XYZ file of C-alpha atoms in Angstrom:
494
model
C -21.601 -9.113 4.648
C -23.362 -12.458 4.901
C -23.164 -15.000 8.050
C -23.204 -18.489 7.204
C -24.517 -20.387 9.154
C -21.542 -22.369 10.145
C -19.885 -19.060 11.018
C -22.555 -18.382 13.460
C -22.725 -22.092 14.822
C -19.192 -21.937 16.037
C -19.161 -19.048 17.046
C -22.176 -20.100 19.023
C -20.016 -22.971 20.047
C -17.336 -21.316 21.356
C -18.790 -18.364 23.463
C -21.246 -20.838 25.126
C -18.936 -23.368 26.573
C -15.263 -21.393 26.413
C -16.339 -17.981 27.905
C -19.109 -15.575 27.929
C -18.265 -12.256 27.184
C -21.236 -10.844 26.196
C -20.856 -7.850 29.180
C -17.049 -7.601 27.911
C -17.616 -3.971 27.109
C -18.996 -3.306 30.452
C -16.567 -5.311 32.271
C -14.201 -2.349 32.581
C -17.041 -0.539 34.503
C -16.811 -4.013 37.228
C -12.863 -4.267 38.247
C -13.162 -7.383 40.379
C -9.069 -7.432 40.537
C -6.880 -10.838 41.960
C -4.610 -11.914 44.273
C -1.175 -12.612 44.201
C 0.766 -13.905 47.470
C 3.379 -16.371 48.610
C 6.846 -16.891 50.069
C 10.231 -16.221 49.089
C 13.055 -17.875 50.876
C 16.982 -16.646 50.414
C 15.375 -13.334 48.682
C 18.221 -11.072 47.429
C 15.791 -7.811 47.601
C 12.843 -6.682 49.608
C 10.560 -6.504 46.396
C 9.905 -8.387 43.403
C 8.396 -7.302 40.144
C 5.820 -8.355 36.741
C 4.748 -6.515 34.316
C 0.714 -7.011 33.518
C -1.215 -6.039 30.482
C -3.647 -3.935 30.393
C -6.224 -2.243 27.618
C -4.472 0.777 28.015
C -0.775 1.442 27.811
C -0.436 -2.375 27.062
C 1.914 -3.199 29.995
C 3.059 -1.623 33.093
C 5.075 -2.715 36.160
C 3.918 -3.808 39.128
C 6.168 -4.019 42.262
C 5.613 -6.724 45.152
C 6.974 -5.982 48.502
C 8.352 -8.704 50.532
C 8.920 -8.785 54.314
C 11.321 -9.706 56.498
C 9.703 -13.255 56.753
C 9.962 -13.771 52.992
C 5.884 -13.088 52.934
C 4.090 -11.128 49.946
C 0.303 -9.970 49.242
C -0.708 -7.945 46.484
C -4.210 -7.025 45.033
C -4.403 -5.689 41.755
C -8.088 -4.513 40.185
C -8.521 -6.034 36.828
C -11.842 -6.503 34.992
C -11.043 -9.228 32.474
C -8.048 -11.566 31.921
C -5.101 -10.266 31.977
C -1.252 -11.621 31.271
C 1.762 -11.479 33.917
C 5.089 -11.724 33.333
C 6.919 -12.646 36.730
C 10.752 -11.011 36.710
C 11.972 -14.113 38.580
C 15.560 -15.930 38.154
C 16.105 -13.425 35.217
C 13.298 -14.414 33.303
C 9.669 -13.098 31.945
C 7.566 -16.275 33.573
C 4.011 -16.233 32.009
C 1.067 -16.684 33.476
C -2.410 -15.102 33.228
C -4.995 -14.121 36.113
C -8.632 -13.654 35.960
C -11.008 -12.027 38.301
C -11.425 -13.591 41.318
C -8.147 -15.572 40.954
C -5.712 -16.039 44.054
C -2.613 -16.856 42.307
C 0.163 -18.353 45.513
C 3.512 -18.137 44.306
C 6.525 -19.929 46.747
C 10.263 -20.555 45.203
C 13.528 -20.462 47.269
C 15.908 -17.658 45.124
C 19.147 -20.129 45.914
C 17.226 -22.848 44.083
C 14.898 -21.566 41.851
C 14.041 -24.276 39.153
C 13.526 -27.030 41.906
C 11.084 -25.222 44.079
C 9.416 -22.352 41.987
C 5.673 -23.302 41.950
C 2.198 -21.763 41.102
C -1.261 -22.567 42.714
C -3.958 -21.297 41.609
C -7.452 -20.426 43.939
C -10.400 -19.430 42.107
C -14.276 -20.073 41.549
C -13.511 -20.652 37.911
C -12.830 -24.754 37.240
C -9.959 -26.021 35.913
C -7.591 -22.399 36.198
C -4.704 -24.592 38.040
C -5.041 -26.698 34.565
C -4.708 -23.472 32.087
C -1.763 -22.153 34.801
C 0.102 -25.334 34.223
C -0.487 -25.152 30.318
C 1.002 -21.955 29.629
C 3.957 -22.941 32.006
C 4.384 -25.918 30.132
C 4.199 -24.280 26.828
C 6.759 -21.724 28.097
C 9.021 -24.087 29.637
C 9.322 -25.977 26.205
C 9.061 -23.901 23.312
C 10.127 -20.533 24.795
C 14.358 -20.741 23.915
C 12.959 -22.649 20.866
C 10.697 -19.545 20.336
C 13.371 -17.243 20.861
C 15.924 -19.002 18.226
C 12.540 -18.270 15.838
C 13.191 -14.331 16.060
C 17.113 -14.861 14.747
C 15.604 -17.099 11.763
C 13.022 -14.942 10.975
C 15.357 -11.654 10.736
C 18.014 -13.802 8.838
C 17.926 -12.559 5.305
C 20.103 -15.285 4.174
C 17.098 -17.747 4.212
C 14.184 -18.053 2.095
C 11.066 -17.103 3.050
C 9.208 -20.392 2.572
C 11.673 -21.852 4.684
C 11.194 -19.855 7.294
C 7.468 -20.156 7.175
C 8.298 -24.281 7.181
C 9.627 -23.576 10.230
C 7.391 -21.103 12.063
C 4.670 -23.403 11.214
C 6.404 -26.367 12.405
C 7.230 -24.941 15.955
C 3.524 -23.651 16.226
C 2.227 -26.773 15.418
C 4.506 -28.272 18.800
C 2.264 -25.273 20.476
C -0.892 -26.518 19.016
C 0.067 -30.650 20.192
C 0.541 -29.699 23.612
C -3.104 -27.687 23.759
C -4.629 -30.708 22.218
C -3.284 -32.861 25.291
C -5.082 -30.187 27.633
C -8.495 -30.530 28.895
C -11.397 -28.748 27.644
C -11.923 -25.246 29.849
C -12.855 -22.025 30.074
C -9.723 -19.847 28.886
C -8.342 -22.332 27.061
C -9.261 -20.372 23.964
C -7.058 -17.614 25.074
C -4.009 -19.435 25.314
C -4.359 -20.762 21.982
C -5.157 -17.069 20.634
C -2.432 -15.809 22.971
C -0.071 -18.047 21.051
C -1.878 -17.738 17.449
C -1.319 -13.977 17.707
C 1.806 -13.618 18.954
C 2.734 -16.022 15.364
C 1.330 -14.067 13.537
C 2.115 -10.358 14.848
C 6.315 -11.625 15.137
C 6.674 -14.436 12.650
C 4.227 -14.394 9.823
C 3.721 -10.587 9.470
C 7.784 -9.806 9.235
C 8.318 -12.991 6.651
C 5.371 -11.535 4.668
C 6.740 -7.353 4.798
C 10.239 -9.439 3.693
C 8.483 -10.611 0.553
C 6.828 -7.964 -0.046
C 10.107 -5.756 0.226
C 11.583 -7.959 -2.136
C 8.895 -8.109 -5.013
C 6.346 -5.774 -4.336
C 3.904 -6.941 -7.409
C 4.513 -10.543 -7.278
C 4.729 -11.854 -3.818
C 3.614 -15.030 -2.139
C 1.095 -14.300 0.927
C 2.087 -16.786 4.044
C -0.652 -17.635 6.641
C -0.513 -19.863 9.602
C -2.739 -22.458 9.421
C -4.262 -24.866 12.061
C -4.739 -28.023 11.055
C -2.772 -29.335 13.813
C -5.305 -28.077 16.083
C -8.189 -30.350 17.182
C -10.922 -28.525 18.321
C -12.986 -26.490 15.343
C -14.331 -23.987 17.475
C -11.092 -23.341 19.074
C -10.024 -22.875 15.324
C -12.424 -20.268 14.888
C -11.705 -17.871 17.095
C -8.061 -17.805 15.637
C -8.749 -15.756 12.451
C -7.020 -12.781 10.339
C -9.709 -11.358 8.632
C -12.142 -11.528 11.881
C -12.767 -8.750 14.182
C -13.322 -10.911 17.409
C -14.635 -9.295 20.627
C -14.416 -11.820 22.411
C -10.950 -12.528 21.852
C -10.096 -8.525 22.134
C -11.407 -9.141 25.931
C -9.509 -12.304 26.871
C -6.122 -11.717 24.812
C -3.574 -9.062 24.910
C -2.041 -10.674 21.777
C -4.535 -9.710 19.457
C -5.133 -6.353 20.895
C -1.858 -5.770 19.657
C -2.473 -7.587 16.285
C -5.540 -5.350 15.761
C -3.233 -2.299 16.429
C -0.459 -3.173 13.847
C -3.151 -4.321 11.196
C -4.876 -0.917 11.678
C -1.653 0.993 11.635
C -0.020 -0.840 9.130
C -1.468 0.782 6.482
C 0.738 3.366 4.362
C -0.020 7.063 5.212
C 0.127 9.648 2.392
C 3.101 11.680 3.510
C 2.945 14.053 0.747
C -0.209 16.373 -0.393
C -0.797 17.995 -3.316
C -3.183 20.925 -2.763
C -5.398 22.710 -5.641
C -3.771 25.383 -7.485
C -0.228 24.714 -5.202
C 1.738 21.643 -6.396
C 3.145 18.947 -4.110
C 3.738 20.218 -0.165
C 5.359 18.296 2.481
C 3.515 18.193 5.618
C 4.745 16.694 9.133
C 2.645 13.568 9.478
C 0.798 13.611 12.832
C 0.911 10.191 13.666
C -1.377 9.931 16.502
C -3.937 11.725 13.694
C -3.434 9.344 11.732
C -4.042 6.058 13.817
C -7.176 7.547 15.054
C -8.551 8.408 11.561
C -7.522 4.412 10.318
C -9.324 3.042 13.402
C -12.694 4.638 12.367
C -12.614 3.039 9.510
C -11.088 -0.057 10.145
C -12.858 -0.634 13.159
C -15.856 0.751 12.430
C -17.837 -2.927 12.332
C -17.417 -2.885 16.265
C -17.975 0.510 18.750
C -16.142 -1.136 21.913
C -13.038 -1.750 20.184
C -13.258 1.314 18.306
C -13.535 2.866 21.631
C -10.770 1.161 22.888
C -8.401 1.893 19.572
C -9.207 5.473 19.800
C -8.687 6.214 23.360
C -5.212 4.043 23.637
C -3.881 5.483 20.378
C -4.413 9.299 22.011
C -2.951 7.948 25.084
C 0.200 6.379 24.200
C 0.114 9.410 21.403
C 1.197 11.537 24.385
C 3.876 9.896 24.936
C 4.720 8.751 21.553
C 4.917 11.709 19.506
C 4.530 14.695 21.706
C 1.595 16.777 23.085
C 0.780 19.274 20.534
C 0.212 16.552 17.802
C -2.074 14.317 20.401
C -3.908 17.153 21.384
C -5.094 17.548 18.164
C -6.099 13.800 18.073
C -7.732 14.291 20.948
C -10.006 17.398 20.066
C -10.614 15.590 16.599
C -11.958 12.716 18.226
C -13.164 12.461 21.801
C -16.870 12.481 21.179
C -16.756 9.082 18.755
C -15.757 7.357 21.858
C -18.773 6.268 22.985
C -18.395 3.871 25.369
C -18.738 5.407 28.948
C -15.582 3.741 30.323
C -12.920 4.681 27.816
C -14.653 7.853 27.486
C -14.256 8.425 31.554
C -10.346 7.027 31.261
C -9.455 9.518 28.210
C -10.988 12.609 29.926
C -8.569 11.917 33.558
C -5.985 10.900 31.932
C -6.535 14.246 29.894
C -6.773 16.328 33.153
C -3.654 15.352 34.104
C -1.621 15.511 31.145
C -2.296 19.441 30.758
C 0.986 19.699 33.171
C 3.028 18.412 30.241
C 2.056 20.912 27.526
C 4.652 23.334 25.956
C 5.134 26.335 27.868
C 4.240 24.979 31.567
C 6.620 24.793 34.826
C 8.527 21.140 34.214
C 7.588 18.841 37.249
C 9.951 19.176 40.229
C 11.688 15.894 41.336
C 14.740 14.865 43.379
C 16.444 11.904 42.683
C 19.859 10.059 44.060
C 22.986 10.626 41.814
C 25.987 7.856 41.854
C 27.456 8.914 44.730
C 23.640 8.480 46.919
C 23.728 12.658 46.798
C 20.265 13.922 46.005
C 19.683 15.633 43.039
C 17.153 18.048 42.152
C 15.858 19.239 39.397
C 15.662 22.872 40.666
C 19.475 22.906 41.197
C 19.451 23.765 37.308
C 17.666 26.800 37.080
C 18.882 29.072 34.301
C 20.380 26.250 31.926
C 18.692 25.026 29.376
C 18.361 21.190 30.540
C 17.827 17.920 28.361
C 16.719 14.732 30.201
C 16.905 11.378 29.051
C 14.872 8.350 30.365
C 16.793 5.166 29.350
C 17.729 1.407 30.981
C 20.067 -0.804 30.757
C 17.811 -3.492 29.312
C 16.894 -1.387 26.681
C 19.056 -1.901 23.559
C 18.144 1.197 21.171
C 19.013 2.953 24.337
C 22.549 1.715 24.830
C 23.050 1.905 21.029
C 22.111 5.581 20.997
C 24.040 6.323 23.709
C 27.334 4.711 22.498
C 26.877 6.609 19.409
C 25.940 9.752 20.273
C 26.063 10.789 23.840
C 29.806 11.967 23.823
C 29.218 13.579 20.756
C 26.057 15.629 21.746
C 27.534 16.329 25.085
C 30.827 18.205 23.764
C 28.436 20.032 21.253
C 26.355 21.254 23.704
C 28.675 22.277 26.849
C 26.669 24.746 27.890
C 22.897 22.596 28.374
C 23.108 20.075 31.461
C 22.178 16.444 30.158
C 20.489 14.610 32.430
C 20.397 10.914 32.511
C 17.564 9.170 34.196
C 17.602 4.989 34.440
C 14.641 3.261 34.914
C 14.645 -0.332 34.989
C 17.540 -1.131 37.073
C 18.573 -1.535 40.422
C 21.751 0.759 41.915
C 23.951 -2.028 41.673
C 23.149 -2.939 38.051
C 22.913 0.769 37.203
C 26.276 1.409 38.610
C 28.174 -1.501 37.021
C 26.570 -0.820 33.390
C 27.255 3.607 33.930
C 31.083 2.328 34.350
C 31.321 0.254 30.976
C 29.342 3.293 29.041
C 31.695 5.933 30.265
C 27.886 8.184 30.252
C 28.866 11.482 31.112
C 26.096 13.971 32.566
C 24.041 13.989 35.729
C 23.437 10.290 36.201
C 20.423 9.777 38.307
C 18.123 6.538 38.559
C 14.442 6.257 39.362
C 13.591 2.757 40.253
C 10.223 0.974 39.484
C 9.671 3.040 35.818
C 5.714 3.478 35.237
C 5.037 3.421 39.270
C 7.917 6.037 39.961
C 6.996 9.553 40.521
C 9.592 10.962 38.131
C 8.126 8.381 35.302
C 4.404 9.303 36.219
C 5.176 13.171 36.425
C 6.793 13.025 32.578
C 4.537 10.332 31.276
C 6.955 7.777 30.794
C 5.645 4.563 29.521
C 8.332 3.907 27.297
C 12.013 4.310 26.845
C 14.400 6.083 25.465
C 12.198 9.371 26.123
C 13.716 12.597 26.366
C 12.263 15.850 27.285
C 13.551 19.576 27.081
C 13.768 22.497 29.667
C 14.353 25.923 29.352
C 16.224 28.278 31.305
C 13.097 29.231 33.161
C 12.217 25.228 34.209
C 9.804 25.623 31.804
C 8.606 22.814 29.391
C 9.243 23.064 25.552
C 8.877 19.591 24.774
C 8.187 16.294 26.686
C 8.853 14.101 23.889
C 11.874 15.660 22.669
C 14.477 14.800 19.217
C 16.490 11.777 20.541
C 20.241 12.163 20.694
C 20.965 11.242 17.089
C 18.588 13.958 15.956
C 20.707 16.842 17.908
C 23.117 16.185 14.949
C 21.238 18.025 12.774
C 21.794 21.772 11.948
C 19.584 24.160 13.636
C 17.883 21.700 15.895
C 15.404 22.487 17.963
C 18.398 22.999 21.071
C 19.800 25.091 18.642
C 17.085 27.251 18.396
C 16.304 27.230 22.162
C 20.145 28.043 23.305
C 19.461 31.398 20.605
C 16.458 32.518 22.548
């Protein structure tokens, strides 16, 4: 592939003055971490939480405790920039932190929008600047933003209307950048913002089109000629494969996942001298096999691809199928980091595999009784890791929960909820009518029930013999135990 010259200028351009990444791939090797402190007055809790992105995993939860004088401090290791969400005033305030940063949060809970404020401390110039811009940008296009995901899934309006309008609104995004000063990590809020378009806005108007005239469809793209600054402009790109955006923005790690992924498997294999065969896909397989060769033009975020698809893979689609992955391909990773983080995190999930003693834990039931998990031995036991903020999780409940549990009267359901707190959990248990052993594990990814059953996501459900042994620890969801001869079927024969 040539490099003109222009290519290369920007390019120049904008890893000179914006950021310089060229140790990105190492960076992972340097954790420097931030800071995060303040005061809370009126606080209705003695914690707060956010949720910060990550290379691996993509986001986890983070919890903050606060004292009795309202006083927080928190250091968290990071190696590059990384986004926060703060769950404040029922809301998912953004913000981003870099090495080095001290990030001093103060707001007064009975008057939140009047006293909430963000100071930033760090070596790097102008961070207080890029804090303020991406609470700006959130404060004024975020409900405008949200509105965006209702047009986009409204099938009642054309597609180049749509696109009118996604443009439009990301052009108000692009006007208030313009106004900002010229700084470091100013390129990663625009690419933050570029690739969040494109991965929720421009990608589902496009698989619309497509779905409705698969030959003859019109391609939509954002463009940016709103935007000011060309090399700004060029690190916002489809078709490029950008390092030094991968190290900077969480956005387009997740764009390069669903472009990688989003191509159509083969589900179906005809094999010499046999005819046609269905096989199972194996998902996490397949997204490692589509990274090598879509990804192949740069090793770190190969590296990266590989070892987060096997990761989440785990949790995804089971153990036996990301296993597999992870025999098949463990030594392409090159890069000594991701290399180091596949093989512990491998170590430790060897607990989850088929066959092995499920992980003990005792949690506290609605009526503050503890429950353990060891009270169950000799029924079969199905567990189910769900919230109250999740929606497929409520709908699946709703519609099959009753169902499944007069089917199965002899297996003990287990209902675990993770992202609520007991008063929350108990209010939303009473409008369900969820039958079962109702237990809840606060804090999710940093409980001990989550990280003993690798829960990074929900719903996840995971099945126990009647020796508190393991057969699967990503089990058939709810709707699935509808089917004849499921696999509960088969276990409650055994």
């Amino acid at each position: 592939m040539r490099l003109y010259l222009i290519r290369f200028f920007l390019s120049f351009i904008l890893t000179a003055t914006l950021i310089n990444q060229g140790k990105s791939a190492a960076q992972a090797d340097e954790p420097k971490g931030f800071v995060i402190k303040g005061n809370v007055k009126n606080a209705d809790g003695d914690f707060w939480e956010f949720l910060i992105t990550d290379f691996i995993k993509a986001k986890h939860l983070v919890g903050v405790p606060i004292d009795k004088n309202g006083n927080f401090i928190k250091e968290i290791a990071i190696s590059a920039p990384q986004d926060l969400y703060l769950s404040l005033n029922h809301q998912g305030i953004p913000v981003f932190a870099v090495p080095g940063d001290t990030l001093i949060i103060n707001w007064d809970a009975a008057k939140f929008n009047e006293t909430f404020r963000i100071t930033a401390v760090s070596s790097v110039p102008s961070r207080q600047d890029e804090i303020d811009l991406v609470l700006k940008l959130y404060q004024s296009y975020w409900p405008k933003t949200l509105d965006m995901f209702k047009i986009v899934q409204n099938r009642e309006i054309a597609g180049n209307e749509k696109m009118q309008q996604v443009q439009a609104l990301f052009n108000k995004y692009c006007s208030v950048i313009n106004q900002n000063p010229k700084s470091k990590y100013v390129a990663k809020v625009l690419a933050d913002q570029y690739y969040f378009f494109l991965l929720r806005f421009v990608e589902k108007i496009n698989a619309q089109e497509r779905n409705k005239n698969a030959n003859q469809f019109k391609q939509y793209r954002l463009n940016l000629d709103s935007l000011n600054d060309a090399a700004l402009k060029y690190g916002c790109r489809e078709d490029l494969l950008n390092e030094n955006v991968f190290a900077f923005s969480p956005n387009y790690r997740s764009y390069i996942e669903n472009q990688v992924r989003s191509n159509n498997p083969f589900s179906e294999v005809s094999l010499a001298n046999q005819g046609p065969a269905n096989k199972e896909y194996n998902f996490t397989l397949g997204n490692g096999y589509a990274g090598l060769s879509g990804l192949y033009l740069s090793n770190i975020i190969m590296d990266w691809y590989l070892t987060n698809s096997i990761i989440t893979g785990y949790s995804d689609y089971g153990y036996e199928n990301s296993e597999k992955a992870y025999q098949k391909f463990k030594d392409d990773i090159l890069s000594r980091s991701y290399r180091d983080t596949l093989e512990r995190f491998h170590d430790k999930i060897q607990r989850l595999r088929s066959g092995t003693q499920a992980p003990v834990f005792t949690l506290k039931n609605t009526d503050g009784k503890n429950v353990s998990l060891s009270d169950f031995k000799g029924k079969v036991v199905y567990i189910g890791f769900w919230g109250i903020y999740c929606n497929p999780c409520i709908n699946e409940i709703n519609q099959y929960a009753e169902k499944i549990h007069q089917k199965y009267n002899d297996v003990v359901f287990i209902n675990i909820c993770v992202d609520a707190d007991e008063q929350s959990w108990q209010k939303k248990l009473k409008s369900l009518k969820l039958n079962g052993i109702n237990l809840l594990a606060k804090g999710w990814t940093k409980n001990p029930v989550c990280q003993a059953y690798n829960v990074s996501s929900i719903s996840h459900h995971v099945l126990i013999d009647k020796n508190g042994k393991l057969i699967d620890n990503v089990a058939p969801d709810l709707g699935s135990l509808m089917d004849d001869n499921n696999v509960l079927d088969q276990l409650l024969k055994m």
